[in-house]
Amino acid sequence: MSRPHTFTPPPCAHARQLRTPRGDFAVLDASPSGAVRGTALLLPGYMGSKEDFVALLEPLAAAGYRTVAVDGRGQYETPAGTDRPEEYAQGELALDVLAQATALGSDGAGTVHLLGHSLGGLIARAAVLLDAAPFRSLTLMSSGPAAVVEDQRRKTKVLGDALATMSMARVWQAMRALDPPEDTVSGGEALRRRWLLNRPAQLIATGRQLATEPDRVAELAALDLPVHVLSGESDDTWPVPVLDEMAVRLGAHRTRITGAGHSPNTDRPAPTAAALAAFWDGR
């Protein structure tokens, strides 16, 4: 779970609903003050939200990119109709992304730079494999070729089992009790509120996706779509050497952000934004 330093968007961004045929999605929409070089759609990771990208919005807007960070179906401020697990199948979430890209791509096909962080990268990959036409590029941020490492698979199973029998409030208390002492005071009420608004079925279903995702790198490499693999210099979800190898298999642009871990978007937002803008500038 990314822990953004603030949930308050910068002055260049505003919170709104992105209306699509597949429902309305809560977004933070940041616009440049001058000429627009392109549009970017940012998908958060597991237990995350659009606020995970707050620190990227201003520098990306300053670089000329309209940047739209979204809460996916059942995440934080985007509600879902029911708690049926099938609503959160990866194919359904990928179709949501295609609808979001269509709603944003007013200039026609191939206009949206798509970025997915962690779980969001797996969903982004599924979306472009369904239909790459709406996209100008794909950035996989701290998101690997297949399922997460064994330790993370165990954690998602424990969490899924807890969510099936306990309230969101009780699970939150249990998770915070396991946090290192230095983390128990970070984030505060905003993180708790975000957690409580997530749909349990969404967390259970997407946790299973993280634990069972197949390797689809060859399928992605076959597409005529520029890919950027970006990560921190360490990662406890997909080892950095695994991400390096994936980038080679994809023929992708590769960036490591010094001093960052699994969430370079919150750990080192300035160099992360600079790396993203530089990649998009060349596309």
GROMACS .gro file of C-alpha atoms in nm, residues 4 10 28 42-45 49-58 60 67-70 115-117 141 265-266:
model
   28
    4PRO     CA    1   0.090   0.939   0.010
   10PRO     CA    2  -0.228   2.059  -0.589
   28LEU     CA    3  -0.799   1.370  -0.984
   42LEU     CA    4  -0.265   0.660  -1.390
   43LEU     CA    5  -0.392   0.338  -1.223
   44PRO     CA    6  -0.313   0.278  -0.854
   45GLY     CA    7  -0.203  -0.045  -0.693
   49SER     CA    8  -0.611   0.506  -0.468
   50LYS     CA    9  -0.573   0.803  -0.699
   51GLU     CA   10  -0.411   0.995  -0.411
   52ASP     CA   11  -0.102   0.776  -0.446
   53PHE     CA   12  -0.015   1.000  -0.743
   54VAL     CA   13  -0.082   1.339  -0.580
   55ALA     CA   14   0.288   1.427  -0.570
   56LEU     CA   15   0.326   1.355  -0.942
   57LEU     CA   16   0.037   1.572  -1.061
   58GLU     CA   17   0.200   1.915  -1.040
   60LEU     CA   18   0.368   1.630  -1.479
   67THR     CA   19  -0.266   1.381  -1.582
   68VAL     CA   20  -0.570   1.186  -1.463
   69ALA     CA   21  -0.536   0.955  -1.161
   70VAL     CA   22  -0.831   0.722  -1.109
  115LEU     CA   23   0.056   0.396  -1.636
  116GLY     CA   24  -0.016   0.126  -1.382
  117HIS     CA   25   0.149   0.093  -1.040
  141MET     CA   26   0.564   0.103  -1.244
  265ASN     CA   27   0.553   0.774  -0.688
  266THR     CA   28   0.552   0.854  -0.313
   0.00000   0.00000   0.00000
